[in-house]
PDB file of C-alpha atoms in Angstrom:
ATOM      1  CA  SER A  95     178.941 131.673  71.209  1.00 76.00           C
ATOM      2  CA  ALA A  96     176.662 128.479  71.106  1.00 83.00           C
ATOM      3  CA  VAL A  97     173.684 128.474  73.062  1.00 89.00           C
ATOM      4  CA  ILE A  98     172.676 124.767  74.362  1.00 93.00           C
ATOM      5  CA  SER A  99     169.298 123.676  75.138  1.00 94.00           C
ATOM      6  CA  GLN A 100     169.882 119.842  76.950  1.00 96.00           C
ATOM      7  CA  LYS A 101     166.418 118.500  78.058  1.00 95.00           C
ATOM      8  CA  PRO A 102     165.573 116.880  80.247  1.00 96.00           C
ATOM      9  CA  SER A 103     167.890 118.280  83.252  1.00 94.00           C
ATOM     10  CA  ARG A 104     166.925 115.811  85.608  1.00 95.00           C
ATOM     11  CA  ASP A 105     164.803 112.081  85.510  1.00 97.00           C
ATOM     12  CA  ILE A 106     164.538 109.397  87.942  1.00 97.00           C
ATOM     13  CA  CYS A 107     164.200 106.764  86.079  1.00 97.00           C
ATOM     14  CA  GLN A 108     163.491 102.865  86.948  1.00 97.00           C
ATOM     15  CA  ARG A 109     166.063 100.145  85.871  1.00 97.00           C
ATOM     16  CA  GLY A 110     165.910  97.970  83.024  1.00 97.00           C
ATOM     17  CA  THR A 111     164.571 101.361  81.144  1.00 97.00           C
ATOM     18  CA  SER A 112     166.093 103.686  78.521  1.00 97.00           C
ATOM     19  CA  LEU A 113     166.148 107.941  78.882  1.00 98.00           C
ATOM     20  CA  THR A 114     167.287 109.399  75.632  1.00 98.00           C
ATOM     21  CA  ILE A 115     169.053 112.867  76.282  1.00 98.00           C
ATOM     22  CA  GLN A 116     168.816 115.609  73.327  1.00 98.00           C
ATOM     23  CA  CYS A 117     171.325 118.746  72.791  1.00 97.00           C
ATOM     24  CA  GLN A 118     170.148 121.302  70.572  1.00 97.00           C
ATOM     25  CA  VAL A 119     172.602 123.939  69.089  1.00 95.00           C
ATOM     26  CA  ASP A 120     171.107 127.483  68.102  1.00 94.00           C
ATOM     27  CA  SER A 121     174.199 127.828  65.482  1.00 91.00           C
ATOM     28  CA  GLN A 122     175.445 124.797  62.928  1.00 90.00           C
ATOM     29  CA  VAL A 123     178.802 123.210  64.667  1.00 88.00           C
ATOM     30  CA  THR A 124     181.567 121.174  63.766  1.00 83.00           C
ATOM     31  CA  MET A 125     182.054 118.948  66.957  1.00 86.00           C
ATOM     32  CA  MET A 126     179.635 117.318  69.649  1.00 92.00           C
ATOM     33  CA  PHE A 127     179.913 115.400  72.412  1.00 94.00           C
ATOM     34  CA  TRP A 128     178.819 113.774  75.512  1.00 96.00           C
ATOM     35  CA  TYR A 129     180.308 113.575  78.684  1.00 96.00           C
ATOM     36  CA  ARG A 130     179.622 111.911  82.438  1.00 96.00           C
ATOM     37  CA  GLN A 131     179.789 113.449  85.021  1.00 93.00           C
ATOM     38  CA  GLN A 132     179.446 111.136  88.451  1.00 89.00           C
ATOM     39  CA  PRO A 133     179.090 113.158  91.039  1.00 82.00           C
ATOM     40  CA  GLY A 134     182.525 114.634  92.597  1.00 79.00           C
ATOM     41  CA  GLN A 135     183.933 113.770  89.764  1.00 84.00           C
ATOM     42  CA  SER A 136     185.771 115.259  86.948  1.00 84.00           C
ATOM     43  CA  LEU A 137     183.873 115.031  83.156  1.00 91.00           C
ATOM     44  CA  THR A 138     184.432 111.434  81.240  1.00 92.00           C
ATOM     45  CA  LEU A 139     184.064 111.711  77.194  1.00 92.00           C
ATOM     46  CA  ILE A 140     181.611 108.961  76.453  1.00 95.00           C
ATOM     47  CA  ALA A 141     181.891 109.688  72.554  1.00 94.00           C
ATOM     48  CA  THR A 142     182.105 112.331  69.529  1.00 92.00           C
ATOM     49  CA  ALA A 143     178.792 112.111  67.926  1.00 93.00           C
ATOM     50  CA  ASN A 144     179.418 112.433  64.301  1.00 85.00           C
ATOM     51  CA  GLN A 145     176.517 114.157  61.791  1.00 86.00           C
ATOM     52  CA  GLY A 146     175.390 111.302  59.363  1.00 82.00           C
ATOM     53  CA  SER A 147     177.519 108.946  60.438  1.00 84.00           C
ATOM     54  CA  GLU A 148     178.113 106.513  63.580  1.00 88.00           C
ATOM     55  CA  ALA A 149     179.680 107.668  66.824  1.00 91.00           C
ATOM     56  CA  THR A 150     183.058 107.427  67.569  1.00 91.00           C
ATOM     57  CA  TYR A 151     183.493 106.140  71.819  1.00 94.00           C
ATOM     58  CA  GLU A 152     186.049 106.035  74.324  1.00 91.00           C
ATOM     59  CA  SER A 153     187.372 103.024  75.932  1.00 91.00           C
ATOM     60  CA  GLY A 154     184.720 101.536  78.008  1.00 94.00           C
ATOM     61  CA  PHE A 155     181.380 103.047  75.977  1.00 96.00           C
ATOM     62  CA  VAL A 156     179.708 101.264  74.204  1.00 96.00           C
ATOM     63  CA  ILE A 157     177.199 101.715  71.027  1.00 96.00           C
ATOM     64  CA  ASP A 158     174.749  99.128  72.311  1.00 97.00           C
ATOM     65  CA  LYS A 159     175.234 100.733  75.637  1.00 97.00           C
ATOM     66  CA  PHE A 160     174.636 104.830  74.621  1.00 97.00           C
ATOM     67  CA  PRO A 161     173.175 104.554  70.860  1.00 97.00           C
ATOM     68  CA  ILE A 162     173.979 108.255  69.865  1.00 96.00           C
ATOM     69  CA  SER A 163     172.380 110.005  67.358  1.00 95.00           C
ATOM     70  CA  ARG A 164     173.098 113.025  65.261  1.00 95.00           C
ATOM     71  CA  PRO A 165     171.137 114.190  62.139  1.00 93.00           C
ATOM     72  CA  ASN A 166     172.312 117.545  61.142  1.00 93.00           C
ATOM     73  CA  LEU A 167     175.023 119.840  62.485  1.00 92.00           C
ATOM     74  CA  THR A 168     172.823 121.301  65.695  1.00 94.00           C
ATOM     75  CA  PHE A 169     171.060 118.921  66.861  1.00 95.00           C
ATOM     76  CA  SER A 170     172.207 115.253  68.745  1.00 96.00           C
ATOM     77  CA  THR A 171     170.862 112.627  71.275  1.00 97.00           C
ATOM     78  CA  LEU A 172     172.088 110.467  73.762  1.00 98.00           C
ATOM     79  CA  THR A 173     170.395 107.304  75.413  1.00 98.00           C
ATOM     80  CA  VAL A 174     171.416 105.824  78.035  1.00 98.00           C
ATOM     81  CA  SER A 175     169.892 101.951  77.530  1.00 98.00           C
ATOM     82  CA  ASN A 176     168.796  99.297  79.921  1.00 97.00           C
ATOM     83  CA  MET A 177     170.355 101.020  82.636  1.00 97.00           C
ATOM     84  CA  SER A 178     170.964  99.859  86.324  1.00 96.00           C
ATOM     85  CA  PRO A 179     172.036 102.294  89.653  1.00 95.00           C
ATOM     86  CA  GLU A 180     175.571 102.496  88.320  1.00 95.00           C
ATOM     87  CA  ASP A 181     174.472 104.402  85.466  1.00 96.00           C
ATOM     88  CA  SER A 182     173.179 107.383  87.735  1.00 96.00           C
ATOM     89  CA  SER A 183     175.405 110.278  87.343  1.00 95.00           C
ATOM     90  CA  ILE A 184     175.428 113.766  84.874  1.00 95.00           C
ATOM     91  CA  TYR A 185     175.360 113.440  81.450  1.00 97.00           C
ATOM     92  CA  LEU A 186     176.682 116.484  79.239  1.00 96.00           C
ATOM     93  CA  CYS A 187     176.628 117.871  75.590  1.00 96.00           C
ATOM     94  CA  SER A 188     179.574 119.845  74.480  1.00 94.00           C
ATOM     95  CA  VAL A 189     180.031 121.612  71.333  1.00 92.00           C
ATOM     96  CA  LEU A 190     183.211 122.446  69.673  1.00 85.00           C
ATOM     97  CA  GLN A 191     184.467 124.892  66.639  1.00 76.00           C
ATOM     98  CA  GLY A 192     187.739 124.804  66.780  1.00 70.00           C
ATOM     99  CA  PRO A 193     191.194 123.455  68.372  1.00 64.00           C
ATOM    100  CA  ASN A 194     191.652 126.335  70.444  1.00 68.00           C
ATOM    101  CA  THR A 195     188.008 128.132  70.645  1.00 75.00           C
ATOM    102  CA  GLU A 196     185.909 127.521  73.644  1.00 79.00           C
ATOM    103  CA  ALA A 197     183.808 124.092  74.449  1.00 86.00           C
ATOM    104  CA  PHE A 198     180.384 124.760  75.406  1.00 91.00           C
ATOM    105  CA  PHE A 199     178.308 122.650  77.534  1.00 93.00           C
ATOM    106  CA  GLY A 200     174.785 122.549  77.842  1.00 94.00           C
ATOM    107  CA  GLN A 201     173.671 122.337  81.975  1.00 93.00           C
ATOM    108  CA  GLY A 202     173.995 118.704  81.877  1.00 94.00           C
ATOM    109  CA  THR A 203     171.029 115.997  82.837  1.00 96.00           C
ATOM    110  CA  ARG A 204     171.127 115.073  86.607  1.00 95.00           C
ATOM    111  CA  LEU A 205     170.037 110.802  86.360  1.00 96.00           C
ATOM    112  CA  THR A 206     168.583 108.752  88.728  1.00 96.00           C
ATOM    113  CA  VAL A 207     168.407 105.033  88.460  1.00 97.00           C
ATOM    114  CA  VAL A 208     166.915 103.306  91.066  1.00 96.00           C
TER     115      VAL A 208
ATOM    116  CA  LYS B 925     199.314 108.887  80.704  1.00 73.00           C
ATOM    117  CA  ASN B 926     198.043 112.388  80.192  1.00 77.00           C
ATOM    118  CA  GLN B 927     196.972 113.483  82.984  1.00 89.00           C
ATOM    119  CA  VAL B 928     195.616 116.826  84.526  1.00 94.00           C
ATOM    120  CA  GLU B 929     195.841 117.408  88.419  1.00 95.00           C
ATOM    121  CA  GLN B 930     194.545 120.424  90.221  1.00 96.00           C
ATOM    122  CA  SER B 931     195.001 121.369  93.989  1.00 96.00           C
ATOM    123  CA  PRO B 932     193.612 122.110  96.172  1.00 96.00           C
ATOM    124  CA  GLN B 933     190.989 119.602  96.434  1.00 94.00           C
ATOM    125  CA  SER B 934     188.645 121.615  98.120  1.00 95.00           C
ATOM    126  CA  LEU B 935     188.821 125.127  99.185  1.00 96.00           C
ATOM    127  CA  ILE B 936     186.757 127.412 102.241  1.00 97.00           C
ATOM    128  CA  ILE B 937     187.885 131.237 102.140  1.00 97.00           C
ATOM    129  CA  LEU B 938     186.210 134.834 103.571  1.00 97.00           C
ATOM    130  CA  GLU B 939     184.510 136.739 100.742  1.00 97.00           C
ATOM    131  CA  GLY B 940     186.621 139.388  99.705  1.00 97.00           C
ATOM    132  CA  LYS B 941     189.482 137.534 100.072  1.00 97.00           C
ATOM    133  CA  ASN B 942     192.015 136.354  97.117  1.00 98.00           C
ATOM    134  CA  CYS B 943     193.238 132.560  96.798  1.00 97.00           C
ATOM    135  CA  THR B 944     195.246 130.721  94.009  1.00 98.00           C
ATOM    136  CA  LEU B 945     194.007 127.408  92.423  1.00 98.00           C
ATOM    137  CA  GLN B 946     196.299 125.323  90.957  1.00 98.00           C
ATOM    138  CA  CYS B 947     196.751 122.607  87.673  1.00 98.00           C
ATOM    139  CA  ASN B 948     199.598 120.542  87.089  1.00 97.00           C
ATOM    140  CA  TYR B 949     199.713 118.423  83.443  1.00 95.00           C
ATOM    141  CA  THR B 950     201.510 115.979  81.642  1.00 93.00           C
ATOM    142  CA  VAL B 951     199.093 116.502  78.590  1.00 86.00           C
ATOM    143  CA  SER B 952     201.798 115.830  75.351  1.00 83.00           C
ATOM    144  CA  PRO B 953     201.867 117.015  72.635  1.00 84.00           C
ATOM    145  CA  PHE B 954     200.166 119.998  74.005  1.00 86.00           C
ATOM    146  CA  SER B 955     197.698 122.582  72.425  1.00 85.00           C
ATOM    147  CA  ASN B 956     195.828 125.202  74.823  1.00 89.00           C
ATOM    148  CA  LEU B 957     194.657 125.096  78.418  1.00 93.00           C
ATOM    149  CA  ARG B 958     191.014 126.214  79.804  1.00 93.00           C
ATOM    150  CA  TRP B 959     189.999 127.184  82.835  1.00 96.00           C
ATOM    151  CA  TYR B 960     186.253 126.382  83.636  1.00 96.00           C
ATOM    152  CA  LYS B 961     183.659 127.464  86.577  1.00 96.00           C
ATOM    153  CA  GLN B 962     181.297 125.108  87.261  1.00 94.00           C
ATOM    154  CA  ASP B 963     178.073 126.477  89.096  1.00 92.00           C
ATOM    155  CA  THR B 964     176.228 123.022  91.329  1.00 87.00           C
ATOM    156  CA  GLY B 965     173.630 121.821  88.705  1.00 83.00           C
ATOM    157  CA  ARG B 966     174.884 123.363  86.029  1.00 87.00           C
ATOM    158  CA  GLY B 967     177.261 122.597  82.797  1.00 90.00           C
ATOM    159  CA  PRO B 968     181.127 124.048  83.056  1.00 93.00           C
ATOM    160  CA  VAL B 969     181.268 127.897  81.825  1.00 92.00           C
ATOM    161  CA  SER B 970     184.712 128.485  80.233  1.00 91.00           C
ATOM    162  CA  LEU B 971     186.616 130.966  81.845  1.00 94.00           C
ATOM    163  CA  THR B 972     189.742 131.338  80.027  1.00 92.00           C
ATOM    164  CA  ILE B 973     191.695 129.407  77.089  1.00 90.00           C
ATOM    165  CA  MET B 974     196.035 130.036  77.122  1.00 92.00           C
ATOM    166  CA  THR B 975     198.161 128.374  74.465  1.00 89.00           C
ATOM    167  CA  PHE B 976     201.388 127.879  74.290  1.00 85.00           C
ATOM    168  CA  SER B 977     202.780 131.588  73.705  1.00 89.00           C
ATOM    169  CA  GLU B 978     200.505 132.897  76.162  1.00 91.00           C
ATOM    170  CA  ASN B 979     201.861 133.449  79.920  1.00 93.00           C
ATOM    171  CA  THR B 980     198.859 135.540  81.821  1.00 96.00           C
ATOM    172  CA  LYS B 981     195.305 136.148  80.825  1.00 95.00           C
ATOM    173  CA  SER B 982     192.694 137.750  82.760  1.00 95.00           C
ATOM    174  CA  ASN B 983     188.873 137.992  82.771  1.00 94.00           C
ATOM    175  CA  GLY B 984     187.643 140.353  84.945  1.00 95.00           C
ATOM    176  CA  ARG B 985     188.285 138.956  88.855  1.00 97.00           C
ATOM    177  CA  TYR B 986     189.917 135.896  87.563  1.00 97.00           C
ATOM    178  CA  THR B 987     193.694 136.025  86.648  1.00 97.00           C
ATOM    179  CA  ALA B 988     194.917 132.307  84.204  1.00 97.00           C
ATOM    180  CA  THR B 989     198.837 132.111  84.580  1.00 97.00           C
ATOM    181  CA  LEU B 990     200.198 128.947  81.721  1.00 96.00           C
ATOM    182  CA  ASP B 991     203.909 128.251  81.921  1.00 95.00           C
ATOM    183  CA  ALA B 992     204.960 126.042  79.740  1.00 91.00           C
ATOM    184  CA  ASP B 993     208.021 124.759  80.692  1.00 92.00           C
ATOM    185  CA  THR B 994     206.856 123.254  84.148  1.00 94.00           C
ATOM    186  CA  LYS B 995     203.492 122.581  82.690  1.00 94.00           C
ATOM    187  CA  GLN B 996     202.255 124.175  85.248  1.00 96.00           C
ATOM    188  CA  SER B 997     199.287 126.660  85.576  1.00 97.00           C
ATOM    189  CA  SER B 998     197.380 128.866  88.325  1.00 98.00           C
ATOM    190  CA  LEU B 999     194.267 130.739  88.275  1.00 98.00           C
ATOM    191  CA  HIS B1000     193.884 133.564  90.594  1.00 98.00           C
ATOM    192  CA  ILE B1001     190.608 135.031  92.240  1.00 98.00           C
ATOM    193  CA  THR B1002     190.606 138.625  93.465  1.00 97.00           C
ATOM    194  CA  ALA B1003     188.201 140.339  95.625  1.00 97.00           C
ATOM    195  CA  SER B1004     186.296 136.950  95.920  1.00 97.00           C
ATOM    196  CA  GLN B1005     181.843 137.256  96.142  1.00 97.00           C
ATOM    197  CA  LEU B1006     180.196 134.283  96.979  1.00 97.00           C
ATOM    198  CA  SER B1007     178.705 133.950  93.412  1.00 96.00           C
ATOM    199  CA  ASP B1008     182.408 132.622  93.147  1.00 97.00           C
ATOM    200  CA  SER B1009     181.016 129.360  95.045  1.00 97.00           C
ATOM    201  CA  ALA B1010     181.780 126.733  92.081  1.00 96.00           C
ATOM    202  CA  SER B1011     183.930 123.942  91.148  1.00 96.00           C
ATOM    203  CA  TYR B1012     186.490 125.287  88.839  1.00 97.00           C
ATOM    204  CA  ILE B1013     188.117 122.822  86.155  1.00 96.00           C
ATOM    205  CA  CYS B1014     191.405 122.643  84.461  1.00 96.00           C
ATOM    206  CA  VAL B1015     191.384 121.306  80.989  1.00 94.00           C
ATOM    207  CA  VAL B1016     194.073 120.700  78.769  1.00 92.00           C
ATOM    208  CA  ARG B1017     193.679 119.773  75.115  1.00 88.00           C
ATOM    209  CA  GLU B1018     196.240 117.936  73.057  1.00 84.00           C
ATOM    210  CA  SER B1019     197.090 119.176  69.972  1.00 80.00           C
ATOM    211  CA  GLY B1020     195.750 116.648  67.108  1.00 71.00           C
ATOM    212  CA  GLY B1021     192.674 115.809  67.855  1.00 59.00           C
ATOM    213  CA  TYR B1022     189.398 117.684  68.339  1.00 55.00           C
ATOM    214  CA  ASN B1023     188.194 115.516  71.069  1.00 56.00           C
ATOM    215  CA  LYS B1024     190.971 114.734  73.299  1.00 75.00           C
ATOM    216  CA  LEU B1025     190.059 117.144  76.187  1.00 86.00           C
ATOM    217  CA  ILE B1026     191.908 115.826  79.552  1.00 89.00           C
ATOM    218  CA  PHE B1027     190.024 116.759  82.523  1.00 92.00           C
ATOM    219  CA  GLY B1028     191.260 117.363  86.160  1.00 93.00           C
ATOM    220  CA  ALA B1029     188.814 116.604  88.619  1.00 92.00           C
ATOM    221  CA  GLY B1030     188.878 120.232  89.929  1.00 94.00           C
ATOM    222  CA  THR B1031     188.681 122.541  92.996  1.00 96.00           C
ATOM    223  CA  ARG B1032     185.539 122.641  95.125  1.00 95.00           C
ATOM    224  CA  LEU B1033     185.718 126.315  95.995  1.00 97.00           C
ATOM    225  CA  ALA B1034     183.208 127.661  98.264  1.00 97.00           C
ATOM    226  CA  VAL B1035     183.537 131.738  99.807  1.00 97.00           C
ATOM    227  CA  HIS B1036     181.812 132.651 102.984  1.00 96.00           C
ATOM    228  CA  PRO B1037     180.207 135.570 104.022  1.00 95.00           C
TER     229      PRO B1037
END
């Protein structure tokens, strides 16, 4: 199993500012992902965080808005840049060791932009 | 288009009763199907993972079934407890790519005393 520490757990931010969310895993993992979950909605994949190279973004998400770092196999950050109220959501970090293994999730960061 | 649809959207049951949640999917090619429990304000926690060849898998009071022919799965909760109140999310993984987990919208279950 993998234990994921994600922080902050919640934040209220002013529009136009940026917030960096951290995801720390207690063991080395192959794959790390960032998801967004809007109220009452399912999880939407933002990007796959690649160790040592640029993240792979899903359609509708761009690096300028959601820059991601992954300096090693246990840590990643997601930045939500130039925030607007539409960015208010829960952001979740997830890790996966292999195709038929469990996906583990962090507790999420509840972001409110005012 | 690959989709995962869950029903009902929400459900209220009395403590001690059983319930069954449904999941239909159109994901292809199929790798595995997962059920997750998500408590309010928390990240999803895995309940079961089922591959193509598995029909039934249990985890305590949770029993998942999979019919790969009809592309349907169910999650049965026995003798519900107040702590079962949560969202239950069905997730299907495409084969061939790590990051293609297709999420259902979830069923929000409320267990009342």
